[in-house]
């Protein structure tokens, strides 16, 4: 039984849609590592971050920016940052130390010699040990501050950021190593000093997690990098002060340029940041001027390098580093959705599929938002959206093609039992859910047409010859019945049964039944005459033609119409007493005659053409009926018994 099911049309239909969508899903899953797919996924994640990022930046991180004002010749320290006297930074350290800053990070590489400035800066570093200086890795080599500064007791932190293939900075490394040494990132060094974690305790990275010395676990990407959870646009950090505003009038070097201005009021315009701004904070010092060139694209737009490091530090402080969905999980989701769409395609309901696709897209976005808000997980929304956008329309196209093919097959099959007009009506009624095939009570007209000399033919001829003759005549009869939109219910040996007014309604079903039966018997008579004429024209050479005659019975009344049989094999027919009566009338009718039940005769009295041909036979006792039944007859004069050349009568009793 299972093997037969696998070979059936139903099994092929069950497997077709899921198999096709599985292959499409596997293809989409294979693209998760492609650049185009990855860029789309990153972009969607960026939009999610922009819409649902942290509204309140971390107040523990402050930036002191070297802005355009500080780089001006009039009110600042000079246009070239490399030419600044590093005494400025020494005074800044002293000022921030006095203000109560806990950690100071310089996102500036002090590579060249600055003589007196380096000496002053080194002295400041000795007095405040919680300072981190910038280190840059390039081509496997580290670029350090000058030896005098590097040996002054300051900590070193890596300033490199990682730029994704779409030129956006989303992550930074925890540390970078070459053959001889390694350095932690500025952000990691900053939180280590802020939390006063021992320098000798390393960050342990295992199974996509970084375990900090204080036990805090931070998710990392596949390459052990930190995914930054940026704050909202224009609110990267709680406070960002200009270095000129911070130093104010306390920096003598600041006055060297300001004093040269002709306007005496110029220094008064410089605003200072209150000391409370820096108390117990992590203070980043770095370029925030466009001229510095340290500008990068981020999910939140353009940011200076120092702002990126500040956001990375805030991410570590909050413990809210982002976590990317693994490629395995992405592919599983894509393939599962594709197969699910294939299974939905089996329902053959395009509207349901479209609604599922719409809810699926909405659900994927909601899941991505919830995953970000609850677990800081970046789900791959590109994969599901591509799946719905590619697999969904593919299923709709396949549904349409399969439906067209099946409709064509159904029309072909129906044309063998009903007219093309009826088959189209059946399909339209089915599409509108107006077709009831399970069984319904309705008034119908039932026709039986039976061969009158079938027993003699079966006894005297070979079976294949008998089948040829029966099929020839039944083909002629079926063609005429279908012309009048009758439904061929079944063939039983030499007998044909047709239904009118089921499954499609016909207000004139009785008249159609009578006209169709008359046309069928007249067609039989025409065929018989043509065969005899052809035989005569050949000079009666060969075996004489074997001819047959038919009688018919028609009855009208209420019956139950529907599918009869099992779930594996069934037939559309009608059941009821009127069916039995129609069969009995057919058996009683002589060759060339049509017997009508009283209900059929009453239904066609308005048809003048028919009523003139109807004669009353009188009450007849039918098998299974207690009382005689009034019967009416239409006798076709051209369909009288025909004798074969051998003299055998074709009007013998029916089988």
JSON list of N, CA and C in Angstrom, two decimals, residues 599-655:
[
{"chain": "A", "resi": 599, "resn": "UNK", "atom": "N", "xyz": [-43.70, 12.14, -13.75]},
{"chain": "A", "resi": 599, "resn": "UNK", "atom": "CA", "xyz": [-43.10, 13.42, -13.40]},
{"chain": "A", "resi": 599, "resn": "UNK", "atom": "C", "xyz": [-42.36, 14.03, -14.58]},
{"chain": "A", "resi": 600, "resn": "UNK", "atom": "N", "xyz": [-41.71, 13.18, -15.38]},
{"chain": "A", "resi": 600, "resn": "UNK", "atom": "CA", "xyz": [-41.00, 13.67, -16.56]},
{"chain": "A", "resi": 600, "resn": "UNK", "atom": "C", "xyz": [-42.00, 14.20, -17.59]},
{"chain": "A", "resi": 601, "resn": "UNK", "atom": "N", "xyz": [-43.09, 13.44, -17.78]},
{"chain": "A", "resi": 601, "resn": "UNK", "atom": "CA", "xyz": [-44.10, 13.87, -18.75]},
{"chain": "A", "resi": 601, "resn": "UNK", "atom": "C", "xyz": [-44.73, 15.20, -18.34]},
{"chain": "A", "resi": 602, "resn": "UNK", "atom": "N", "xyz": [-44.96, 15.38, -17.05]},
{"chain": "A", "resi": 602, "resn": "UNK", "atom": "CA", "xyz": [-45.55, 16.64, -16.57]},
{"chain": "A", "resi": 602, "resn": "UNK", "atom": "C", "xyz": [-44.59, 17.80, -16.75]},
{"chain": "A", "resi": 603, "resn": "UNK", "atom": "N", "xyz": [-43.29, 17.52, -16.66]},
{"chain": "A", "resi": 603, "resn": "UNK", "atom": "CA", "xyz": [-42.30, 18.59, -16.74]},
{"chain": "A", "resi": 603, "resn": "UNK", "atom": "C", "xyz": [-42.10, 19.09, -18.17]},
{"chain": "A", "resi": 604, "resn": "UNK", "atom": "N", "xyz": [-42.50, 18.28, -19.19]},
{"chain": "A", "resi": 604, "resn": "UNK", "atom": "CA", "xyz": [-42.27, 18.69, -20.58]},
{"chain": "A", "resi": 604, "resn": "UNK", "atom": "C", "xyz": [-43.57, 19.03, -21.30]},
{"chain": "A", "resi": 605, "resn": "UNK", "atom": "N", "xyz": [-44.68, 19.15, -20.57]},
{"chain": "A", "resi": 605, "resn": "UNK", "atom": "CA", "xyz": [-45.96, 19.44, -21.24]},
{"chain": "A", "resi": 605, "resn": "UNK", "atom": "C", "xyz": [-45.94, 20.81, -21.90]},
{"chain": "A", "resi": 606, "resn": "UNK", "atom": "N", "xyz": [-45.10, 21.70, -21.43]},
{"chain": "A", "resi": 606, "resn": "UNK", "atom": "CA", "xyz": [-45.05, 23.04, -22.01]},
{"chain": "A", "resi": 606, "resn": "UNK", "atom": "C", "xyz": [-44.28, 23.07, -23.33]},
{"chain": "A", "resi": 607, "resn": "UNK", "atom": "N", "xyz": [-43.58, 22.00, -23.63]},
{"chain": "A", "resi": 607, "resn": "UNK", "atom": "CA", "xyz": [-42.81, 21.92, -24.88]},
{"chain": "A", "resi": 607, "resn": "UNK", "atom": "C", "xyz": [-43.67, 21.30, -25.96]},
{"chain": "A", "resi": 608, "resn": "UNK", "atom": "N", "xyz": [-44.20, 22.12, -26.86]},
{"chain": "A", "resi": 608, "resn": "UNK", "atom": "CA", "xyz": [-45.14, 21.64, -27.89]},
{"chain": "A", "resi": 608, "resn": "UNK", "atom": "C", "xyz": [-44.51, 20.58, -28.76]},
{"chain": "A", "resi": 609, "resn": "UNK", "atom": "N", "xyz": [-43.25, 20.75, -29.13]},
{"chain": "A", "resi": 609, "resn": "UNK", "atom": "CA", "xyz": [-42.59, 19.80, -30.03]},
{"chain": "A", "resi": 609, "resn": "UNK", "atom": "C", "xyz": [-42.52, 18.42, -29.41]},
{"chain": "A", "resi": 610, "resn": "UNK", "atom": "N", "xyz": [-42.26, 18.37, -28.12]},
{"chain": "A", "resi": 610, "resn": "UNK", "atom": "CA", "xyz": [-42.16, 17.07, -27.46]},
{"chain": "A", "resi": 610, "resn": "UNK", "atom": "C", "xyz": [-43.52, 16.47, -27.16]},
{"chain": "A", "resi": 611, "resn": "UNK", "atom": "N", "xyz": [-44.44, 17.28, -26.66]},
{"chain": "A", "resi": 611, "resn": "UNK", "atom": "CA", "xyz": [-45.72, 16.75, -26.21]},
{"chain": "A", "resi": 611, "resn": "UNK", "atom": "C", "xyz": [-46.49, 16.10, -27.35]},
{"chain": "A", "resi": 612, "resn": "UNK", "atom": "N", "xyz": [-46.24, 16.58, -28.59]},
{"chain": "A", "resi": 612, "resn": "UNK", "atom": "CA", "xyz": [-46.92, 15.98, -29.74]},
{"chain": "A", "resi": 612, "resn": "UNK", "atom": "C", "xyz": [-46.42, 14.57, -30.03]},
{"chain": "A", "resi": 613, "resn": "UNK", "atom": "N", "xyz": [-45.23, 14.24, -29.54]},
{"chain": "A", "resi": 613, "resn": "UNK", "atom": "CA", "xyz": [-44.66, 12.91, -29.81]},
{"chain": "A", "resi": 613, "resn": "UNK", "atom": "C", "xyz": [-44.88, 11.94, -28.65]},
{"chain": "A", "resi": 614, "resn": "UNK", "atom": "N", "xyz": [-45.43, 12.45, -27.57]},
{"chain": "A", "resi": 614, "resn": "UNK", "atom": "CA", "xyz": [-45.62, 11.59, -26.39]},
{"chain": "A", "resi": 614, "resn": "UNK", "atom": "C", "xyz": [-46.99, 10.92, -26.43]},
{"chain": "A", "resi": 615, "resn": "UNK", "atom": "N", "xyz": [-47.00, 9.63, -26.24]},
{"chain": "A", "resi": 615, "resn": "UNK", "atom": "CA", "xyz": [-48.24, 8.84, -26.16]},
{"chain": "A", "resi": 615, "resn": "UNK", "atom": "C", "xyz": [-48.34, 8.22, -24.78]},
{"chain": "A", "resi": 616, "resn": "UNK", "atom": "N", "xyz": [-49.57, 8.04, -24.34]},
{"chain": "A", "resi": 616, "resn": "UNK", "atom": "CA", "xyz": [-49.78, 7.39, -23.05]},
{"chain": "A", "resi": 616, "resn": "UNK", "atom": "C", "xyz": [-49.82, 5.88, -23.24]},
{"chain": "A", "resi": 617, "resn": "UNK", "atom": "N", "xyz": [-48.96, 5.21, -22.52]},
{"chain": "A", "resi": 617, "resn": "UNK", "atom": "CA", "xyz": [-48.92, 3.74, -22.60]},
{"chain": "A", "resi": 617, "resn": "UNK", "atom": "C", "xyz": [-49.95, 3.14, -21.64]},
{"chain": "A", "resi": 618, "resn": "UNK", "atom": "N", "xyz": [-50.14, 3.80, -20.52]},
{"chain": "A", "resi": 618, "resn": "UNK", "atom": "CA", "xyz": [-51.06, 3.29, -19.52]},
{"chain": "A", "resi": 618, "resn": "UNK", "atom": "C", "xyz": [-50.31, 2.80, -18.31]},
{"chain": "A", "resi": 619, "resn": "UNK", "atom": "N", "xyz": [-51.01, 2.38, -17.29]},
{"chain": "A", "resi": 619, "resn": "UNK", "atom": "CA", "xyz": [-50.34, 1.85, -16.08]},
{"chain": "A", "resi": 619, "resn": "UNK", "atom": "C", "xyz": [-49.57, 0.57, -16.41]},
{"chain": "A", "resi": 620, "resn": "UNK", "atom": "N", "xyz": [-48.36, 0.49, -15.92]},
{"chain": "A", "resi": 620, "resn": "UNK", "atom": "CA", "xyz": [-47.51, -0.68, -16.11]},
{"chain": "A", "resi": 620, "resn": "UNK", "atom": "C", "xyz": [-46.98, -1.10, -14.75]},
{"chain": "A", "resi": 621, "resn": "UNK", "atom": "N", "xyz": [-46.98, -2.38, -14.52]},
{"chain": "A", "resi": 621, "resn": "UNK", "atom": "CA", "xyz": [-46.42, -2.92, -13.27]},
{"chain": "A", "resi": 621, "resn": "UNK", "atom": "C", "xyz": [-44.91, -3.04, -13.44]},
{"chain": "A", "resi": 622, "resn": "UNK", "atom": "N", "xyz": [-44.21, -2.34, -12.62]},
{"chain": "A", "resi": 622, "resn": "UNK", "atom": "CA", "xyz": [-42.75, -2.37, -12.66]},
{"chain": "A", "resi": 622, "resn": "UNK", "atom": "C", "xyz": [-42.22, -3.19, -11.50]},
{"chain": "A", "resi": 623, "resn": "UNK", "atom": "N", "xyz": [-41.11, -3.84, -11.73]},
{"chain": "A", "resi": 623, "resn": "UNK", "atom": "CA", "xyz": [-40.49, -4.66, -10.70]},
{"chain": "A", "resi": 623, "resn": "UNK", "atom": "C", "xyz": [-40.15, -3.81, -9.49]},
{"chain": "A", "resi": 624, "resn": "UNK", "atom": "N", "xyz": [-40.57, -4.26, -8.31]},
{"chain": "A", "resi": 624, "resn": "UNK", "atom": "CA", "xyz": [-40.29, -3.53, -7.09]},
{"chain": "A", "resi": 624, "resn": "UNK", "atom": "C", "xyz": [-41.36, -2.54, -6.71]},
{"chain": "A", "resi": 625, "resn": "UNK", "atom": "N", "xyz": [-42.39, -2.38, -7.56]},
{"chain": "A", "resi": 625, "resn": "UNK", "atom": "CA", "xyz": [-43.47, -1.44, -7.28]},
{"chain": "A", "resi": 625, "resn": "UNK", "atom": "C", "xyz": [-44.76, -2.20, -6.99]},
{"chain": "A", "resi": 626, "resn": "UNK", "atom": "N", "xyz": [-45.40, -1.83, -5.89]},
{"chain": "A", "resi": 626, "resn": "UNK", "atom": "CA", "xyz": [-46.63, -2.53, -5.50]},
{"chain": "A", "resi": 626, "resn": "UNK", "atom": "C", "xyz": [-47.79, -2.18, -6.41]},
{"chain": "A", "resi": 627, "resn": "UNK", "atom": "N", "xyz": [-47.85, -0.94, -6.87]},
{"chain": "A", "resi": 627, "resn": "UNK", "atom": "CA", "xyz": [-48.95, -0.48, -7.70]},
{"chain": "A", "resi": 627, "resn": "UNK", "atom": "C", "xyz": [-48.47, -0.19, -9.11]},
{"chain": "A", "resi": 628, "resn": "UNK", "atom": "N", "xyz": [-49.33, -0.45, -10.10]},
{"chain": "A", "resi": 628, "resn": "UNK", "atom": "CA", "xyz": [-48.98, -0.09, -11.48]},
{"chain": "A", "resi": 628, "resn": "UNK", "atom": "C", "xyz": [-48.73, 1.41, -11.58]},
{"chain": "A", "resi": 629, "resn": "UNK", "atom": "N", "xyz": [-47.84, 1.78, -12.48]},
{"chain": "A", "resi": 629, "resn": "UNK", "atom": "CA", "xyz": [-47.42, 3.17, -12.62]},
{"chain": "A", "resi": 629, "resn": "UNK", "atom": "C", "xyz": [-47.78, 3.68, -14.00]},
{"chain": "A", "resi": 630, "resn": "UNK", "atom": "N", "xyz": [-48.40, 4.90, -14.09]},
{"chain": "A", "resi": 630, "resn": "UNK", "atom": "CA", "xyz": [-48.70, 5.44, -15.41]},
{"chain": "A", "resi": 630, "resn": "UNK", "atom": "C", "xyz": [-47.41, 5.73, -16.18]},
{"chain": "A", "resi": 631, "resn": "UNK", "atom": "N", "xyz": [-47.34, 5.31, -17.41]},
{"chain": "A", "resi": 631, "resn": "UNK", "atom": "CA", "xyz": [-46.14, 5.42, -18.22]},
{"chain": "A", "resi": 631, "resn": "UNK", "atom": "C", "xyz": [-46.48, 6.09, -19.54]},
{"chain": "A", "resi": 632, "resn": "UNK", "atom": "N", "xyz": [-45.57, 6.88, -20.04]},
{"chain": "A", "resi": 632, "resn": "UNK", "atom": "CA", "xyz": [-45.73, 7.57, -21.31]},
{"chain": "A", "resi": 632, "resn": "UNK", "atom": "C", "xyz": [-44.57, 7.17, -22.21]},
{"chain": "A", "resi": 633, "resn": "UNK", "atom": "N", "xyz": [-44.82, 7.28, -23.53]},
{"chain": "A", "resi": 633, "resn": "UNK", "atom": "CA", "xyz": [-43.83, 6.75, -24.48]},
{"chain": "A", "resi": 633, "resn": "UNK", "atom": "C", "xyz": [-43.62, 7.70, -25.64]},
{"chain": "A", "resi": 634, "resn": "UNK", "atom": "N", "xyz": [-42.35, 7.70, -26.12]},
{"chain": "A", "resi": 634, "resn": "UNK", "atom": "CA", "xyz": [-42.01, 8.35, -27.39]},
{"chain": "A", "resi": 634, "resn": "UNK", "atom": "C", "xyz": [-41.46, 7.26, -28.28]},
{"chain": "A", "resi": 635, "resn": "UNK", "atom": "N", "xyz": [-42.16, 6.99, -29.35]},
{"chain": "A", "resi": 635, "resn": "UNK", "atom": "CA", "xyz": [-41.75, 5.92, -30.27]},
{"chain": "A", "resi": 635, "resn": "UNK", "atom": "C", "xyz": [-41.08, 6.54, -31.48]},
{"chain": "A", "resi": 636, "resn": "UNK", "atom": "N", "xyz": [-39.82, 6.13, -31.70]},
{"chain": "A", "resi": 636, "resn": "UNK", "atom": "CA", "xyz": [-39.08, 6.63, -32.85]},
{"chain": "A", "resi": 636, "resn": "UNK", "atom": "C", "xyz": [-39.31, 5.70, -34.02]},
{"chain": "A", "resi": 637, "resn": "UNK", "atom": "N", "xyz": [-39.95, 6.18, -35.08]},
{"chain": "A", "resi": 637, "resn": "UNK", "atom": "CA", "xyz": [-40.33, 5.32, -36.22]},
{"chain": "A", "resi": 637, "resn": "UNK", "atom": "C", "xyz": [-39.09, 4.83, -36.96]},
{"chain": "A", "resi": 638, "resn": "UNK", "atom": "N", "xyz": [-38.02, 5.64, -36.93]},
{"chain": "A", "resi": 638, "resn": "UNK", "atom": "CA", "xyz": [-36.82, 5.24, -37.68]},
{"chain": "A", "resi": 638, "resn": "UNK", "atom": "C", "xyz": [-35.97, 4.23, -36.93]},
{"chain": "A", "resi": 639, "resn": "UNK", "atom": "N", "xyz": [-36.38, 3.90, -35.73]},
{"chain": "A", "resi": 639, "resn": "UNK", "atom": "CA", "xyz": [-35.56, 3.02, -34.92]},
{"chain": "A", "resi": 639, "resn": "UNK", "atom": "C", "xyz": [-36.26, 1.70, -34.68]},
{"chain": "A", "resi": 640, "resn": "UNK", "atom": "N", "xyz": [-36.93, 1.17, -35.74]},
{"chain": "A", "resi": 640, "resn": "UNK", "atom": "CA", "xyz": [-37.59, -0.11, -35.62]},
{"chain": "A", "resi": 640, "resn": "UNK", "atom": "C", "xyz": [-36.56, -1.22, -35.64]},
{"chain": "A", "resi": 641, "resn": "UNK", "atom": "N", "xyz": [-36.98, -2.42, -35.22]},
{"chain": "A", "resi": 641, "resn": "UNK", "atom": "CA", "xyz": [-36.02, -3.53, -35.20]},
{"chain": "A", "resi": 641, "resn": "UNK", "atom": "C", "xyz": [-35.41, -3.77, -36.56]},
{"chain": "A", "resi": 642, "resn": "UNK", "atom": "N", "xyz": [-34.12, -3.99, -36.58]},
{"chain": "A", "resi": 642, "resn": "UNK", "atom": "CA", "xyz": [-33.39, -4.22, -37.83]},
{"chain": "A", "resi": 642, "resn": "UNK", "atom": "C", "xyz": [-32.90, -5.66, -37.84]},
{"chain": "A", "resi": 643, "resn": "UNK", "atom": "N", "xyz": [-33.10, -6.30, -38.94]},
{"chain": "A", "resi": 643, "resn": "UNK", "atom": "CA", "xyz": [-32.67, -7.70, -39.06]},
{"chain": "A", "resi": 643, "resn": "UNK", "atom": "C", "xyz": [-31.35, -7.77, -39.78]},
{"chain": "A", "resi": 644, "resn": "UNK", "atom": "N", "xyz": [-30.49, -8.64, -39.29]},
{"chain": "A", "resi": 644, "resn": "UNK", "atom": "CA", "xyz": [-29.20, -8.84, -39.96]},
{"chain": "A", "resi": 644, "resn": "UNK", "atom": "C", "xyz": [-29.41, -9.67, -41.20]},
{"chain": "A", "resi": 645, "resn": "UNK", "atom": "N", "xyz": [-28.36, -9.80, -41.97]},
{"chain": "A", "resi": 645, "resn": "UNK", "atom": "CA", "xyz": [-28.41, -10.58, -43.20]},
{"chain": "A", "resi": 645, "resn": "UNK", "atom": "C", "xyz": [-28.74, -12.02, -42.92]},
{"chain": "A", "resi": 646, "resn": "UNK", "atom": "N", "xyz": [-28.36, -12.49, -41.79]},
{"chain": "A", "resi": 646, "resn": "UNK", "atom": "CA", "xyz": [-28.61, -13.89, -41.44]},
{"chain": "A", "resi": 646, "resn": "UNK", "atom": "C", "xyz": [-30.02, -14.11, -40.97]},
{"chain": "A", "resi": 647, "resn": "UNK", "atom": "N", "xyz": [-30.77, -13.03, -40.83]},
{"chain": "A", "resi": 647, "resn": "UNK", "atom": "CA", "xyz": [-32.16, -13.17, -40.44]},
{"chain": "A", "resi": 647, "resn": "UNK", "atom": "C", "xyz": [-32.40, -13.11, -38.96]},
{"chain": "A", "resi": 648, "resn": "UNK", "atom": "N", "xyz": [-31.36, -12.89, -38.18]},
{"chain": "A", "resi": 648, "resn": "UNK", "atom": "CA", "xyz": [-31.54, -12.81, -36.74]},
{"chain": "A", "resi": 648, "resn": "UNK", "atom": "C", "xyz": [-32.16, -11.49, -36.37]},
{"chain": "A", "resi": 649, "resn": "UNK", "atom": "N", "xyz": [-33.21, -11.51, -35.60]},
{"chain": "A", "resi": 649, "resn": "UNK", "atom": "CA", "xyz": [-33.89, -10.27, -35.21]},
{"chain": "A", "resi": 649, "resn": "UNK", "atom": "C", "xyz": [-33.06, -9.53, -34.18]},
{"chain": "A", "resi": 650, "resn": "UNK", "atom": "N", "xyz": [-33.07, -8.17, -34.29]},
{"chain": "A", "resi": 650, "resn": "UNK", "atom": "CA", "xyz": [-32.36, -7.33, -33.35]},
{"chain": "A", "resi": 650, "resn": "UNK", "atom": "C", "xyz": [-33.29, -6.78, -32.30]},
{"chain": "A", "resi": 651, "resn": "UNK", "atom": "N", "xyz": [-34.51, -7.37, -32.24]},
{"chain": "A", "resi": 651, "resn": "UNK", "atom": "CA", "xyz": [-35.49, -6.89, -31.28]},
{"chain": "A", "resi": 651, "resn": "UNK", "atom": "C", "xyz": [-35.72, -7.86, -30.15]},
{"chain": "A", "resi": 652, "resn": "UNK", "atom": "N", "xyz": [-34.74, -8.70, -29.95]},
{"chain": "A", "resi": 652, "resn": "UNK", "atom": "CA", "xyz": [-34.88, -9.65, -28.86]},
{"chain": "A", "resi": 652, "resn": "UNK", "atom": "C", "xyz": [-34.87, -8.93, -27.53]},
{"chain": "A", "resi": 653, "resn": "UNK", "atom": "N", "xyz": [-35.30, -9.64, -26.53]},
{"chain": "A", "resi": 653, "resn": "UNK", "atom": "CA", "xyz": [-35.37, -9.04, -25.20]},
{"chain": "A", "resi": 653, "resn": "UNK", "atom": "C", "xyz": [-33.99, -8.64, -24.73]},
{"chain": "A", "resi": 654, "resn": "UNK", "atom": "N", "xyz": [-33.99, -7.59, -23.91]},
{"chain": "A", "resi": 654, "resn": "UNK", "atom": "CA", "xyz": [-32.72, -7.10, -23.39]},
{"chain": "A", "resi": 654, "resn": "UNK", "atom": "C", "xyz": [-32.18, -8.06, -22.36]},
{"chain": "A", "resi": 655, "resn": "UNK", "atom": "N", "xyz": [-30.92, -7.84, -22.12]},
{"chain": "A", "resi": 655, "resn": "UNK", "atom": "CA", "xyz": [-30.27, -8.66, -21.11]},
{"chain": "A", "resi": 655, "resn": "UNK", "atom": "C", "xyz": [-30.77, -8.31, -19.74]}
]
